[in-house]
């Protein structure tokens, strides 16, 4: 029996300036959806009477209202899976919030709409009244906990494992299209191509080798894969986080050091000795209340994010991504004396003879 599959919508290809060096372009593709380490991802379950959408009724000209609200048992599965990811000791944490305006991740349970999630920072482009994640079937059914683990993997920036060009999978394309066109998925050819047959850029995938045990890998029945020969009988991941899943997420989001980051003092430039994908963290305790500028300097593509500490937790204040542009990331924000702020700089890539630097002024 064909499994129910996560269905990501087709996304437009990223647009970068022409003529970028291959190393720079690869770094941008690799990290453009990843969060800066130390981010607290707040998630909200839609729970109001007006939380839902109007959908067309098949075979008629009418419409009906479908709720996005899931029962407590469904929510508990998702909470447990957030705990499984955070239990690895990663540097990104999760917090449930009652106010959707405070949530980067907004979760619905619309039955029949499939299970899907925005990938990493793509969630920031969704409106506050929109879902960034949906679960379209019963997560309490046997084996379906893997669906929640899978979608949270997407929210952390991970891609479908079977679409890795390192997998070396030779599909029986027409068999795949026919299989996914039937129940329980009822996918169009385009949706099947986008989520299964299309190969990702090597820079976008979760690692340099294919991991058939990954929670980001779909299970496949026999007859869909022609090569490698050992997978003609299907692919059967365990539905749990694999060793390579853990390695990947800990590489991008290493555990935060116990000591407080060094201070970023106004008008004092701090050199950054970072490699691609590496991050530097700083604290700012403003000597006066006013608007400050936080920015990077030098030949490099970077993401800069400012968080304000509230009740001991860093909350997003402002961010800027200069990746692929000739400019440096610069943030203008009002900082208040007596409060603590965190500045996090993640480098895509750097070049030239000089080093990159960060300063607050």
PDB file of C-alpha atoms in Angstrom, residues 85 88 150 158-169 171 200 205-220 225 228 230-231 234-249 251:
ATOM      1  CA  UNK A  85      14.527  17.353  17.863  1.00  0.00           C
ATOM      2  CA  UNK A  88      19.465  16.291  20.528  1.00  0.00           C
ATOM      3  CA  UNK A 150       9.568  14.987   9.006  1.00  0.00           C
ATOM      4  CA  UNK A 158      16.045  20.112   5.760  1.00  0.00           C
ATOM      5  CA  UNK A 159      15.056  18.821   2.325  1.00  0.00           C
ATOM      6  CA  UNK A 160      13.635  15.546   1.016  1.00  0.00           C
ATOM      7  CA  UNK A 161      16.389  12.970   1.168  1.00  0.00           C
ATOM      8  CA  UNK A 162      15.340  10.948  -1.897  1.00  0.00           C
ATOM      9  CA  UNK A 163      15.766  14.081  -4.043  1.00  0.00           C
ATOM     10  CA  UNK A 164      19.474  14.228  -3.251  1.00  0.00           C
ATOM     11  CA  UNK A 165      21.615  13.943  -6.395  1.00  0.00           C
ATOM     12  CA  UNK A 166      23.957  11.781  -4.311  1.00  0.00           C
ATOM     13  CA  UNK A 167      21.283   9.086  -3.999  1.00  0.00           C
ATOM     14  CA  UNK A 168      21.909   7.813  -7.527  1.00  0.00           C
ATOM     15  CA  UNK A 169      18.274   6.742  -7.785  1.00  0.00           C
ATOM     16  CA  UNK A 171      13.294   5.854 -11.059  1.00  0.00           C
ATOM     17  CA  UNK A 200      17.978  19.090  -5.891  1.00  0.00           C
ATOM     18  CA  UNK A 205      20.735  18.756   0.278  1.00  0.00           C
ATOM     19  CA  UNK A 206      21.216  17.461   3.810  1.00  0.00           C
ATOM     20  CA  UNK A 207      24.642  15.914   3.299  1.00  0.00           C
ATOM     21  CA  UNK A 208      27.141  14.596   0.774  1.00  0.00           C
ATOM     22  CA  UNK A 209      25.781  11.045   0.912  1.00  0.00           C
ATOM     23  CA  UNK A 210      22.275   9.635   0.583  1.00  0.00           C
ATOM     24  CA  UNK A 211      20.743   8.477   3.848  1.00  0.00           C
ATOM     25  CA  UNK A 212      17.953   5.929   3.163  1.00  0.00           C
ATOM     26  CA  UNK A 213      17.307   5.788   6.925  1.00  0.00           C
ATOM     27  CA  UNK A 214      16.630   9.532   7.264  1.00  0.00           C
ATOM     28  CA  UNK A 215      13.320  10.769   8.634  1.00  0.00           C
ATOM     29  CA  UNK A 216      13.387  13.072   5.582  1.00  0.00           C
ATOM     30  CA  UNK A 217      13.278   9.995   3.305  1.00  0.00           C
ATOM     31  CA  UNK A 218       9.915   8.756   2.023  1.00  0.00           C
ATOM     32  CA  UNK A 219       9.146   5.045   2.286  1.00  0.00           C
ATOM     33  CA  UNK A 220       8.725   3.553  -1.192  1.00  0.00           C
ATOM     34  CA  UNK A 225      13.206   2.242  -8.179  1.00  0.00           C
ATOM     35  CA  UNK A 228      20.453   0.974  -7.062  1.00  0.00           C
ATOM     36  CA  UNK A 230      19.311  -3.209  -3.541  1.00  0.00           C
ATOM     37  CA  UNK A 231      16.386  -0.765  -3.421  1.00  0.00           C
ATOM     38  CA  UNK A 234      11.593  -0.498  -1.845  1.00  0.00           C
ATOM     39  CA  UNK A 235      12.956   1.944   0.699  1.00  0.00           C
ATOM     40  CA  UNK A 236      11.872   1.455   4.292  1.00  0.00           C
ATOM     41  CA  UNK A 237      13.173   4.130   6.695  1.00  0.00           C
ATOM     42  CA  UNK A 238      12.499   3.562  10.388  1.00  0.00           C
ATOM     43  CA  UNK A 239      10.525   6.767  10.863  1.00  0.00           C
ATOM     44  CA  UNK A 240      12.938   7.962  13.565  1.00  0.00           C
ATOM     45  CA  UNK A 241      15.813  10.433  13.458  1.00  0.00           C
ATOM     46  CA  UNK A 242      18.785   8.709  11.852  1.00  0.00           C
ATOM     47  CA  UNK A 243      22.424   9.130  12.811  1.00  0.00           C
ATOM     48  CA  UNK A 244      22.987  11.350   9.753  1.00  0.00           C
ATOM     49  CA  UNK A 245      19.879  13.444  10.541  1.00  0.00           C
ATOM     50  CA  UNK A 246      21.371  14.163  13.940  1.00  0.00           C
ATOM     51  CA  UNK A 247      24.810  14.884  12.493  1.00  0.00           C
ATOM     52  CA  UNK A 248      23.403  17.335   9.945  1.00  0.00           C
ATOM     53  CA  UNK A 249      21.252  19.316  12.344  1.00  0.00           C
ATOM     54  CA  UNK A 251      26.436  20.743  12.362  1.00  0.00           C
TER      55      UNK A 251
END
